[in-house]
Amino acid sequence: MNVGVCVPARDEVHTAFAFDFAKMVGRDSKHRCSKDGNGLKLYTMAGTLIFDQREKLVDAALKEGCDAVLFIDSDMRFPADTIDILLSREVPIVGVNAVTRRKPTLPTALNLELEKDDEGKIIRHAWHKVDSMGKEGIEPVTAVGFGVVMIRKEVFEKVPKPWFDVGWGSKGIIGEDVHFCIKALDAGFQTHVDHSLSKHIGHIGTYEYRWEDVEEGAIEAHNNGK
C-alpha cells in the first residue's frame, strides 16, 4: 500500500516533530516499504488556511497513486511505528485522540449526541468529548481532530469535493476536520479513534500536553455543560 504523509504547516515545524518524523520515515522505509507493493510519499505545504492546505495535499497524494493519506500536523509528537499501527486497524478513517494544548486539557475526539421527540424529530444536540482513559483498541466516534489521522483513498473517491471546508454550528465554527468526518459519515464511512496510540501522542505548545494532564472530572464536567 502506498501511503502519502501530508504535513500542513506554517513557516516552520517544531524540532520535536521533525525528530519523530525522521524516525517514522526511516522505520517505514526500512521495514514496510521493503515489501513488494508498499511505498511512502511525503508532502508538505506552508500556509495559514488549513482547509486549503489539506485539500491540495490530498489532491497531490491521490494524483501520485497513494492508497491512503496520513495527516500529521507539525505540532505533534508520535511513535516511529505510527504508520504500521494505523494501517493495521483496517478501517477507512482512524485517528488519535490528542489532547488540547491549553488548560483545561481535554480530548479532541467527539461524539454527537442527539435527542429526538416521539416523532423522531431532533429537539436537541450536543457535542461530547470522548474519554480515552483506560481504553485500548479502536472505537467508532463522530469525529476526530486531524493532528494524526489516516484516511483511505476510497473515502476521498466517494465524499464530494471540497473535502475540507468549515461550517457553522450552534456554538460557532465547525473545523474542517470535524466537518470532514460528518461528510464522510453521510457517505457511509465511519470514523474511529485509536485509544491505544493516543496514549503515545503529544501536542506541542509552550508545554507538551499529554493524557496525564487531563484533570479528574474535567471530561464529565464538560459533557454536562459545567
PDB file of C-alpha atoms in Angstrom:
ATOM      1  CA  MET A   1       0.000   0.000   0.000  1.00  0.00           C
ATOM      2  CA  ASN A   2       1.281   3.456  -0.940  1.00  0.00           C
ATOM      3  CA  VAL A   3       0.910   5.899   1.941  1.00  0.00           C
ATOM      4  CA  GLY A   4       1.115   9.645   1.414  1.00  0.00           C
ATOM      5  CA  VAL A   5       2.164  11.511   4.551  1.00  0.00           C
ATOM      6  CA  CYS A   6       0.748  15.037   4.397  1.00  0.00           C
ATOM      7  CA  VAL A   7       2.018  17.800   6.661  1.00  0.00           C
ATOM      8  CA  PRO A   8       0.237  21.156   6.601  1.00  0.00           C
ATOM      9  CA  ALA A   9       2.431  23.750   8.310  1.00  0.00           C
ATOM     10  CA  ARG A  10       3.109  27.424   8.691  1.00  0.00           C
ATOM     11  CA  ASP A  11       6.625  28.769   8.127  1.00  0.00           C
ATOM     12  CA  GLU A  12       8.379  26.352  10.473  1.00  0.00           C
ATOM     13  CA  VAL A  13       7.895  22.990  12.181  1.00  0.00           C
ATOM     14  CA  HIS A  14       8.739  22.061  15.769  1.00  0.00           C
ATOM     15  CA  THR A  15      12.091  20.408  16.433  1.00  0.00           C
ATOM     16  CA  ALA A  16      10.487  17.505  18.315  1.00  0.00           C
ATOM     17  CA  PHE A  17       8.074  16.925  15.420  1.00  0.00           C
ATOM     18  CA  ALA A  18      10.977  16.816  12.946  1.00  0.00           C
ATOM     19  CA  PHE A  19      12.787  14.280  15.134  1.00  0.00           C
ATOM     20  CA  ASP A  20       9.736  11.984  15.321  1.00  0.00           C
ATOM     21  CA  PHE A  21       9.040  12.429  11.610  1.00  0.00           C
ATOM     22  CA  ALA A  22      12.568  11.372  10.672  1.00  0.00           C
ATOM     23  CA  LYS A  23      12.346   8.256  12.857  1.00  0.00           C
ATOM     24  CA  MET A  24       8.961   7.307  11.414  1.00  0.00           C
ATOM     25  CA  VAL A  25      10.054   7.738   7.800  1.00  0.00           C
ATOM     26  CA  GLY A  26      13.280   5.835   8.413  1.00  0.00           C
ATOM     27  CA  ARG A  27      11.493   2.926  10.057  1.00  0.00           C
ATOM     28  CA  ASP A  28       8.753   2.727   7.432  1.00  0.00           C
ATOM     29  CA  SER A  29      11.226   2.902   4.541  1.00  0.00           C
ATOM     30  CA  LYS A  30      13.344   0.115   6.036  1.00  0.00           C
ATOM     31  CA  HIS A  31      10.593  -2.281   7.107  1.00  0.00           C
ATOM     32  CA  ARG A  32       7.181  -1.792   5.478  1.00  0.00           C
ATOM     33  CA  CYS A  33       8.424  -0.335   2.189  1.00  0.00           C
ATOM     34  CA  SER A  34      10.901  -3.175   1.713  1.00  0.00           C
ATOM     35  CA  LYS A  35       7.945  -5.408   0.884  1.00  0.00           C
ATOM     36  CA  ASP A  36       6.550  -5.519  -2.655  1.00  0.00           C
ATOM     37  CA  GLY A  37       3.712  -3.126  -3.373  1.00  0.00           C
ATOM     38  CA  ASN A  38       4.400  -0.783  -0.453  1.00  0.00           C
ATOM     39  CA  GLY A  39       5.544   2.789  -0.862  1.00  0.00           C
ATOM     40  CA  LEU A  40       5.879   6.042   1.040  1.00  0.00           C
ATOM     41  CA  LYS A  41       5.464   9.563  -0.339  1.00  0.00           C
ATOM     42  CA  LEU A  42       5.909  12.808   1.575  1.00  0.00           C
ATOM     43  CA  TYR A  43       4.031  16.070   1.066  1.00  0.00           C
ATOM     44  CA  THR A  44       4.022  19.405   2.853  1.00  0.00           C
ATOM     45  CA  MET A  45       2.527  22.810   2.232  1.00  0.00           C
ATOM     46  CA  ALA A  46       3.141  26.057   4.075  1.00  0.00           C
ATOM     47  CA  GLY A  47       0.286  28.456   4.671  1.00  0.00           C
ATOM     48  CA  THR A  48      -2.343  29.679   7.121  1.00  0.00           C
ATOM     49  CA  LEU A  49      -5.563  28.378   5.515  1.00  0.00           C
ATOM     50  CA  ILE A  50      -5.614  24.830   6.872  1.00  0.00           C
ATOM     51  CA  PHE A  51      -8.662  23.711   4.871  1.00  0.00           C
ATOM     52  CA  ASP A  52      -6.989  24.805   1.612  1.00  0.00           C
ATOM     53  CA  GLN A  53      -3.709  23.141   2.565  1.00  0.00           C
ATOM     54  CA  ARG A  54      -5.417  19.824   3.341  1.00  0.00           C
ATOM     55  CA  GLU A  55      -7.376  19.902   0.085  1.00  0.00           C
ATOM     56  CA  LYS A  56      -4.285  20.493  -2.058  1.00  0.00           C
ATOM     57  CA  LEU A  57      -2.156  17.976  -0.167  1.00  0.00           C
ATOM     58  CA  VAL A  58      -4.723  15.217  -0.737  1.00  0.00           C
ATOM     59  CA  ASP A  59      -5.019  16.161  -4.408  1.00  0.00           C
ATOM     60  CA  ALA A  60      -1.249  15.760  -4.792  1.00  0.00           C
ATOM     61  CA  ALA A  61      -1.154  12.432  -2.918  1.00  0.00           C
ATOM     62  CA  LEU A  62      -4.002  10.871  -4.897  1.00  0.00           C
ATOM     63  CA  LYS A  63      -2.568  12.111  -8.191  1.00  0.00           C
ATOM     64  CA  GLU A  64       0.648  10.226  -7.419  1.00  0.00           C
ATOM     65  CA  GLY A  65      -1.146   6.969  -6.652  1.00  0.00           C
ATOM     66  CA  CYS A  66      -1.384   6.941  -2.866  1.00  0.00           C
ATOM     67  CA  ASP A  67      -3.816   4.398  -1.398  1.00  0.00           C
ATOM     68  CA  ALA A  68      -4.046   6.157   1.962  1.00  0.00           C
ATOM     69  CA  VAL A  69      -3.316   9.627   3.307  1.00  0.00           C
ATOM     70  CA  LEU A  70      -1.764  10.147   6.739  1.00  0.00           C
ATOM     71  CA  PHE A  71      -2.186  13.686   8.048  1.00  0.00           C
ATOM     72  CA  ILE A  72       0.289  14.670  10.744  1.00  0.00           C
ATOM     73  CA  ASP A  73       0.243  18.263  11.952  1.00  0.00           C
ATOM     74  CA  SER A  74       3.590  19.932  12.559  1.00  0.00           C
ATOM     75  CA  ASP A  75       2.935  20.397  16.295  1.00  0.00           C
ATOM     76  CA  MET A  76       2.513  16.691  17.112  1.00  0.00           C
ATOM     77  CA  ARG A  77       4.682  14.022  18.786  1.00  0.00           C
ATOM     78  CA  PHE A  78       4.182  10.406  17.676  1.00  0.00           C
ATOM     79  CA  PRO A  79       5.880   6.976  17.698  1.00  0.00           C
ATOM     80  CA  ALA A  80       8.045   5.652  14.862  1.00  0.00           C
ATOM     81  CA  ASP A  81       5.565   2.834  14.092  1.00  0.00           C
ATOM     82  CA  THR A  82       2.543   5.147  13.674  1.00  0.00           C
ATOM     83  CA  ILE A  83       2.005   4.135  10.033  1.00  0.00           C
ATOM     84  CA  ASP A  84       2.026   0.408  10.829  1.00  0.00           C
ATOM     85  CA  ILE A  85      -0.352   0.878  13.755  1.00  0.00           C
ATOM     86  CA  LEU A  86      -2.946   2.869  11.803  1.00  0.00           C
ATOM     87  CA  LEU A  87      -2.766   0.591   8.752  1.00  0.00           C
ATOM     88  CA  SER A  88      -3.318  -2.444  10.984  1.00  0.00           C
ATOM     89  CA  ARG A  89      -6.690  -1.062  12.080  1.00  0.00           C
ATOM     90  CA  GLU A  90      -8.101  -1.706   8.582  1.00  0.00           C
ATOM     91  CA  VAL A  91     -10.842   0.927   8.772  1.00  0.00           C
ATOM     92  CA  PRO A  92     -11.465   3.809   6.324  1.00  0.00           C
ATOM     93  CA  ILE A  93     -10.765   6.622   8.822  1.00  0.00           C
ATOM     94  CA  VAL A  94      -8.804   6.254  12.054  1.00  0.00           C
ATOM     95  CA  GLY A  95      -7.151   8.962  14.107  1.00  0.00           C
ATOM     96  CA  VAL A  96      -5.812   9.646  17.563  1.00  0.00           C
ATOM     97  CA  ASN A  97      -7.486  11.347  20.481  1.00  0.00           C
ATOM     98  CA  ALA A  98      -4.886  14.053  21.001  1.00  0.00           C
ATOM     99  CA  VAL A  99      -5.411  16.396  23.907  1.00  0.00           C
ATOM    100  CA  THR A 100      -5.622  20.169  23.624  1.00  0.00           C
ATOM    101  CA  ARG A 101      -2.503  22.227  24.219  1.00  0.00           C
ATOM    102  CA  ARG A 102      -4.119  24.584  26.690  1.00  0.00           C
ATOM    103  CA  LYS A 103      -5.764  24.337  30.090  1.00  0.00           C
ATOM    104  CA  PRO A 104      -8.182  22.823  30.906  1.00  0.00           C
ATOM    105  CA  THR A 105      -6.635  19.943  28.970  1.00  0.00           C
ATOM    106  CA  LEU A 106      -9.350  17.991  27.151  1.00  0.00           C
ATOM    107  CA  PRO A 107      -9.533  15.341  24.400  1.00  0.00           C
ATOM    108  CA  THR A 108     -10.217  16.318  20.792  1.00  0.00           C
ATOM    109  CA  ALA A 109     -12.287  13.294  19.655  1.00  0.00           C
ATOM    110  CA  LEU A 110     -16.033  13.965  19.675  1.00  0.00           C
ATOM    111  CA  ASN A 111     -19.386  12.239  19.669  1.00  0.00           C
ATOM    112  CA  LEU A 112     -22.557  13.987  18.567  1.00  0.00           C
ATOM    113  CA  GLU A 113     -25.393  13.156  20.935  1.00  0.00           C
ATOM    114  CA  LEU A 114     -28.920  13.641  19.562  1.00  0.00           C
ATOM    115  CA  GLU A 115     -32.164  13.840  21.491  1.00  0.00           C
ATOM    116  CA  LYS A 116     -35.334  13.166  19.496  1.00  0.00           C
ATOM    117  CA  ASP A 117     -39.026  13.527  20.253  1.00  0.00           C
ATOM    118  CA  ASP A 118     -41.632  10.772  19.871  1.00  0.00           C
ATOM    119  CA  GLU A 119     -41.934  11.553  16.153  1.00  0.00           C
ATOM    120  CA  GLY A 120     -38.195  11.220  15.558  1.00  0.00           C
ATOM    121  CA  LYS A 121     -37.564  14.945  15.195  1.00  0.00           C
ATOM    122  CA  ILE A 122     -34.269  16.185  16.628  1.00  0.00           C
ATOM    123  CA  ILE A 123     -35.001  18.534  19.516  1.00  0.00           C
ATOM    124  CA  ARG A 124     -31.504  18.869  20.980  1.00  0.00           C
ATOM    125  CA  HIS A 125     -27.926  18.050  20.048  1.00  0.00           C
ATOM    126  CA  ALA A 126     -24.658  18.294  21.952  1.00  0.00           C
ATOM    127  CA  TRP A 127     -21.007  17.553  21.262  1.00  0.00           C
ATOM    128  CA  HIS A 128     -19.438  15.306  23.908  1.00  0.00           C
ATOM    129  CA  LYS A 129     -15.706  14.806  24.382  1.00  0.00           C
ATOM    130  CA  VAL A 130     -14.535  11.181  24.116  1.00  0.00           C
ATOM    131  CA  ASP A 131     -12.530   9.812  27.036  1.00  0.00           C
ATOM    132  CA  SER A 132      -9.574   7.529  26.193  1.00  0.00           C
ATOM    133  CA  MET A 133      -8.591   6.874  29.795  1.00  0.00           C
ATOM    134  CA  GLY A 134      -8.425   3.133  30.497  1.00  0.00           C
ATOM    135  CA  LYS A 135      -9.391   2.210  26.935  1.00  0.00           C
ATOM    136  CA  GLU A 136      -7.483   0.209  24.322  1.00  0.00           C
ATOM    137  CA  GLY A 137      -8.043  -0.533  20.643  1.00  0.00           C
ATOM    138  CA  ILE A 138     -10.348   1.481  18.410  1.00  0.00           C
ATOM    139  CA  GLU A 139     -13.845   2.841  18.881  1.00  0.00           C
ATOM    140  CA  PRO A 140     -16.322   4.418  16.424  1.00  0.00           C
ATOM    141  CA  VAL A 141     -16.834   8.144  17.045  1.00  0.00           C
ATOM    142  CA  THR A 142     -18.443  11.032  15.246  1.00  0.00           C
ATOM    143  CA  ALA A 143     -15.189  12.914  14.645  1.00  0.00           C
ATOM    144  CA  VAL A 144     -11.508  13.174  15.500  1.00  0.00           C
ATOM    145  CA  GLY A 145      -9.104  16.050  15.242  1.00  0.00           C
ATOM    146  CA  PHE A 146      -6.677  15.711  12.347  1.00  0.00           C
ATOM    147  CA  GLY A 147      -3.448  16.003  14.330  1.00  0.00           C
ATOM    148  CA  VAL A 148      -2.709  12.363  13.403  1.00  0.00           C
ATOM    149  CA  VAL A 149      -5.270  10.625  11.187  1.00  0.00           C
ATOM    150  CA  MET A 150      -5.180   8.085   8.369  1.00  0.00           C
ATOM    151  CA  ILE A 151      -7.812   8.150   5.624  1.00  0.00           C
ATOM    152  CA  ARG A 152      -8.121   5.534   2.884  1.00  0.00           C
ATOM    153  CA  LYS A 153      -8.400   6.558  -0.767  1.00  0.00           C
ATOM    154  CA  GLU A 154     -11.946   5.251  -1.175  1.00  0.00           C
ATOM    155  CA  VAL A 155     -13.220   7.879   1.259  1.00  0.00           C
ATOM    156  CA  PHE A 156     -11.974  10.723  -0.934  1.00  0.00           C
ATOM    157  CA  GLU A 157     -13.356   8.978  -4.008  1.00  0.00           C
ATOM    158  CA  LYS A 158     -16.881   8.949  -2.566  1.00  0.00           C
ATOM    159  CA  VAL A 159     -17.052  12.135  -0.475  1.00  0.00           C
ATOM    160  CA  PRO A 160     -17.820  15.095  -2.772  1.00  0.00           C
ATOM    161  CA  LYS A 161     -15.363  17.995  -3.048  1.00  0.00           C
ATOM    162  CA  PRO A 162     -14.487  20.267  -1.466  1.00  0.00           C
ATOM    163  CA  TRP A 163     -13.428  17.714   1.119  1.00  0.00           C
ATOM    164  CA  PHE A 164     -12.252  20.315   3.600  1.00  0.00           C
ATOM    165  CA  ASP A 165     -14.277  23.363   4.462  1.00  0.00           C
ATOM    166  CA  VAL A 166     -15.646  24.935   7.590  1.00  0.00           C
ATOM    167  CA  GLY A 167     -19.249  25.075   8.710  1.00  0.00           C
ATOM    168  CA  TRP A 168     -21.312  26.786  11.346  1.00  0.00           C
ATOM    169  CA  GLY A 169     -22.942  25.167  14.348  1.00  0.00           C
ATOM    170  CA  SER A 170     -24.941  26.417  17.296  1.00  0.00           C
ATOM    171  CA  LYS A 171     -21.727  27.293  19.157  1.00  0.00           C
ATOM    172  CA  GLY A 172     -19.759  28.780  16.272  1.00  0.00           C
ATOM    173  CA  ILE A 173     -17.402  27.469  13.603  1.00  0.00           C
ATOM    174  CA  ILE A 174     -17.077  23.720  12.999  1.00  0.00           C
ATOM    175  CA  GLY A 175     -13.485  22.979  11.992  1.00  0.00           C
ATOM    176  CA  GLU A 176     -12.525  21.394   8.689  1.00  0.00           C
ATOM    177  CA  ASP A 177     -11.559  18.122  10.400  1.00  0.00           C
ATOM    178  CA  VAL A 178     -14.866  17.638  12.222  1.00  0.00           C
ATOM    179  CA  HIS A 179     -16.781  18.780   9.149  1.00  0.00           C
ATOM    180  CA  PHE A 180     -14.942  16.196   7.022  1.00  0.00           C
ATOM    181  CA  CYS A 181     -15.841  13.378   9.422  1.00  0.00           C
ATOM    182  CA  ILE A 182     -19.516  14.357   9.274  1.00  0.00           C
ATOM    183  CA  LYS A 183     -19.466  14.433   5.466  1.00  0.00           C
ATOM    184  CA  ALA A 184     -17.691  11.058   5.415  1.00  0.00           C
ATOM    185  CA  LEU A 185     -20.319   9.568   7.728  1.00  0.00           C
ATOM    186  CA  ASP A 186     -23.041  10.844   5.403  1.00  0.00           C
ATOM    187  CA  ALA A 187     -21.220   8.991   2.606  1.00  0.00           C
ATOM    188  CA  GLY A 188     -21.151   5.763   4.639  1.00  0.00           C
ATOM    189  CA  PHE A 189     -17.668   5.947   6.220  1.00  0.00           C
ATOM    190  CA  GLN A 190     -17.393   5.656   9.994  1.00  0.00           C
ATOM    191  CA  THR A 191     -14.566   7.459  11.787  1.00  0.00           C
ATOM    192  CA  HIS A 192     -12.690   5.560  14.515  1.00  0.00           C
ATOM    193  CA  VAL A 193     -10.432   6.744  17.307  1.00  0.00           C
ATOM    194  CA  ASP A 194      -7.371   4.708  18.293  1.00  0.00           C
ATOM    195  CA  HIS A 195      -7.275   4.797  22.095  1.00  0.00           C
ATOM    196  CA  SER A 196      -4.054   2.765  22.309  1.00  0.00           C
ATOM    197  CA  LEU A 197      -1.999   5.007  20.027  1.00  0.00           C
ATOM    198  CA  SER A 198      -3.474   8.115  21.659  1.00  0.00           C
ATOM    199  CA  LYS A 199      -1.548   7.366  24.859  1.00  0.00           C
ATOM    200  CA  HIS A 200       1.718   7.896  22.943  1.00  0.00           C
ATOM    201  CA  ILE A 201       0.779  11.160  21.253  1.00  0.00           C
ATOM    202  CA  GLY A 202       1.928  14.603  22.351  1.00  0.00           C
ATOM    203  CA  HIS A 203       0.590  18.008  21.325  1.00  0.00           C
ATOM    204  CA  ILE A 204       3.307  20.650  21.372  1.00  0.00           C
ATOM    205  CA  GLY A 205       2.628  24.091  22.759  1.00  0.00           C
ATOM    206  CA  THR A 206       4.733  26.011  25.212  1.00  0.00           C
ATOM    207  CA  TYR A 207       4.184  22.800  27.199  1.00  0.00           C
ATOM    208  CA  GLU A 208       3.827  19.264  25.849  1.00  0.00           C
ATOM    209  CA  TYR A 209       0.334  18.180  26.871  1.00  0.00           C
ATOM    210  CA  ARG A 210      -0.459  14.504  27.406  1.00  0.00           C
ATOM    211  CA  TRP A 211      -3.226  12.424  28.932  1.00  0.00           C
ATOM    212  CA  GLU A 212      -1.589  12.731  32.347  1.00  0.00           C
ATOM    213  CA  ASP A 213      -2.605  16.409  32.277  1.00  0.00           C
ATOM    214  CA  VAL A 214      -6.336  15.765  31.988  1.00  0.00           C
ATOM    215  CA  GLU A 215      -7.724  16.685  35.379  1.00  0.00           C
ATOM    216  CA  GLU A 216     -10.032  14.246  37.152  1.00  0.00           C
ATOM    217  CA  GLY A 217     -13.640  15.075  36.426  1.00  0.00           C
ATOM    218  CA  ALA A 218     -12.829  17.565  33.609  1.00  0.00           C
ATOM    219  CA  ILE A 219     -14.387  15.481  30.820  1.00  0.00           C
ATOM    220  CA  GLU A 220     -17.546  14.727  32.801  1.00  0.00           C
ATOM    221  CA  ALA A 221     -17.903  18.405  33.714  1.00  0.00           C
ATOM    222  CA  HIS A 222     -17.520  19.454  30.080  1.00  0.00           C
ATOM    223  CA  ASN A 223     -20.041  16.887  28.841  1.00  0.00           C
ATOM    224  CA  ASN A 224     -22.534  18.001  31.478  1.00  0.00           C
ATOM    225  CA  GLY A 225     -22.206  21.609  30.376  1.00  0.00           C
ATOM    226  CA  LYS A 226     -20.428  22.828  33.509  1.00  0.00           C
TER     227      LYS A 226
END
